[in-house]
Coordinates of C-alpha atoms in Angstrom, one line a residue:
M968 CA -11.0 -6.5 8.3
Q969 CA -12.1 -9.6 6.3
K970 CA -14.7 -10.7 9.0
R971 CA -16.0 -7.1 8.9
M972 CA -16.3 -7.3 5.0
E973 CA -18.1 -10.5 5.3
K974 CA -20.6 -9.1 7.8
L975 CA -21.2 -6.2 5.4
K976 CA -21.7 -8.5 2.6
E977 CA -24.2 -10.7 4.5
R978 CA -26.2 -7.6 5.6
S979 CA -26.2 -6.2 2.1
G980 CA -27.3 -9.3 0.4
N981 CA -24.6 -9.2 -2.1
S982 CA -25.1 -5.7 -3.2
I983 CA -21.5 -4.7 -2.3
A984 CA -18.8 -6.0 -4.7
D985 CA -15.9 -7.8 -3.2
Q986 CA -12.3 -7.4 -4.4
Q987 CA -12.5 -10.4 -6.8
E988 CA -15.6 -9.0 -8.5
I989 CA -14.0 -5.6 -8.9
M990 CA -10.8 -7.1 -10.4
E991 CA -12.8 -9.2 -12.8
Y992 CA -14.8 -6.2 -13.8
F993 CA -11.7 -4.1 -14.4
T994 CA -10.2 -7.0 -16.3
A995 CA -13.3 -7.4 -18.6
L996 CA -13.4 -3.6 -19.1
G997 CA -9.7 -3.5 -20.2
R998 CA -10.3 -6.4 -22.5
G999 CA -13.2 -4.8 -24.2
E1000 CA -15.6 -7.6 -23.1
I1001 CA -18.1 -5.2 -21.5
K1002 CA -20.6 -3.9 -23.9
E1003 CA -22.8 -0.7 -23.8
K1004 CA -26.1 0.0 -25.4
L1005 CA -26.4 2.9 -27.6
L1006 CA -29.1 4.5 -29.6
A1007 CA -28.5 4.4 -33.3
N1008 CA -29.6 7.1 -35.7
D1009 CA -32.4 5.0 -37.0
G1010 CA -33.8 4.6 -33.4
S1011 CA -32.7 1.0 -32.8
V1012 CA -30.6 0.1 -29.8
V1013 CA -27.2 -1.5 -30.7
E1014 CA -24.5 -3.1 -28.4
V1015 CA -21.0 -2.0 -28.9
P1016 CA -17.8 -2.6 -27.1
V1017 CA -16.8 0.1 -24.6
R1018 CA -14.7 3.0 -25.9
A1019 CA -10.9 2.8 -25.9
Q1020 CA -10.6 5.4 -23.1
D1021 CA -12.9 3.3 -20.9
R1022 CA -10.8 0.1 -21.6
T1023 CA -7.6 2.1 -20.8
K1024 CA -9.3 3.3 -17.5
G1025 CA -10.0 -0.5 -16.7
Y1026 CA -6.4 -1.3 -17.1
E1027 CA -5.2 1.7 -15.2
N1028 CA -7.4 0.7 -12.2
L1029 CA -6.0 -2.8 -12.4
A1030 CA -2.4 -1.5 -12.5
K1031 CA -3.1 0.7 -9.4
A1032 CA -4.6 -2.3 -7.5
Y1033 CA -1.5 -4.3 -8.4
G1034 CA 0.7 -1.5 -7.4
T1035 CA 2.3 -1.1 -10.8
F1036 CA 2.2 2.7 -10.7
N1037 CA 3.9 3.2 -7.4
N1038 CA 6.8 5.4 -8.2
T1039 CA 9.2 4.2 -5.4
S1040 CA 12.1 6.1 -6.8
L1041 CA 10.3 9.4 -6.7
A1042 CA 9.1 8.6 -3.1
K1043 CA 12.7 7.9 -2.0
L1044 CA 13.9 11.1 -3.5
Q1045 CA 11.2 13.1 -1.8
Q1046 CA 12.1 11.3 1.5
R1047 CA 15.9 12.3 1.0
K1048 CA 14.9 15.9 0.2
L1049 CA 12.8 16.0 3.4
K1050 CA 15.5 14.5 5.4
A1051 CA 18.2 16.9 4.1
E1052 CA 15.8 19.9 4.8
T1053 CA 15.1 18.6 8.3
E1054 CA 18.9 18.2 9.0
L1055 CA 19.6 21.7 7.7
T1056 CA 16.8 23.2 10.0
E1057 CA 18.3 21.3 12.9
E1058 CA 21.8 22.6 12.2
K1059 CA 20.3 26.1 12.0
V1060 CA 18.7 25.8 15.4
K1061 CA 21.9 24.4 17.0
A1062 CA 24.0 27.3 15.6
A1063 CA 21.4 29.8 16.6
K1064 CA 21.6 28.6 20.2
Q1065 CA 25.4 28.8 20.3
L1066 CA 25.9 32.2 18.8
T1067 CA 24.6 35.6 19.7
G1068 CA 24.6 39.0 18.2
D1069 CA 26.3 39.9 14.8
D1070 CA 27.8 36.2 14.5
N1071 CA 24.2 34.7 14.8
H1072 CA 23.0 37.1 12.0
K1073 CA 25.9 36.4 9.7
L1074 CA 25.5 32.5 10.2
N1075 CA 21.8 32.7 9.4
E1076 CA 22.5 34.7 6.2
L1077 CA 25.1 31.9 5.2
L1078 CA 22.7 29.1 6.0
D1079 CA 20.0 30.8 4.1
Q1080 CA 22.3 31.1 1.1
I1081 CA 23.3 27.4 1.4
E1082 CA 19.6 26.3 1.6
E1083 CA 18.8 28.4 -1.4
G1084 CA 21.7 26.9 -3.3
V1085 CA 20.6 23.4 -2.3
T1086 CA 17.0 24.1 -3.4
N1087 CA 18.1 25.6 -6.7
D1088 CA 20.6 22.7 -7.5
T1089 CA 17.8 20.2 -7.2
T1090 CA 16.0 21.8 -9.9
K1091 CA 18.9 22.2 -12.4
P1092 CA 20.5 19.3 -14.4
A1093 CA 24.0 18.3 -13.2
N1094 CA 26.8 19.8 -15.4
K1095 CA 29.5 17.4 -16.3

């Protein structure tokens, strides 16, 4: 990948920013070191620091690059939920293969009720 990026950089003649340049830009943006030119009421052009929201965006992009905003606990919860839903579905399939007729219908109703209860319980706070 690095060799490929170097080839692209050679072909572009430095028109493509590398990772270091991008990180330096976001840092300067976040620190308010980047100035922008604005037209004043009297017609003159003045240089002012970038707005606070632009500075915040610079720091947000840096945080994303460093992985600061990765919410691993949320991802773990989502994985656990997906695993539980998969296991429940697998159990439904096993049960459906073993039973026929009225028992199969009753079991599917029960499993649906359990699934509904599991889904509803994850959205409610625990009562202690």
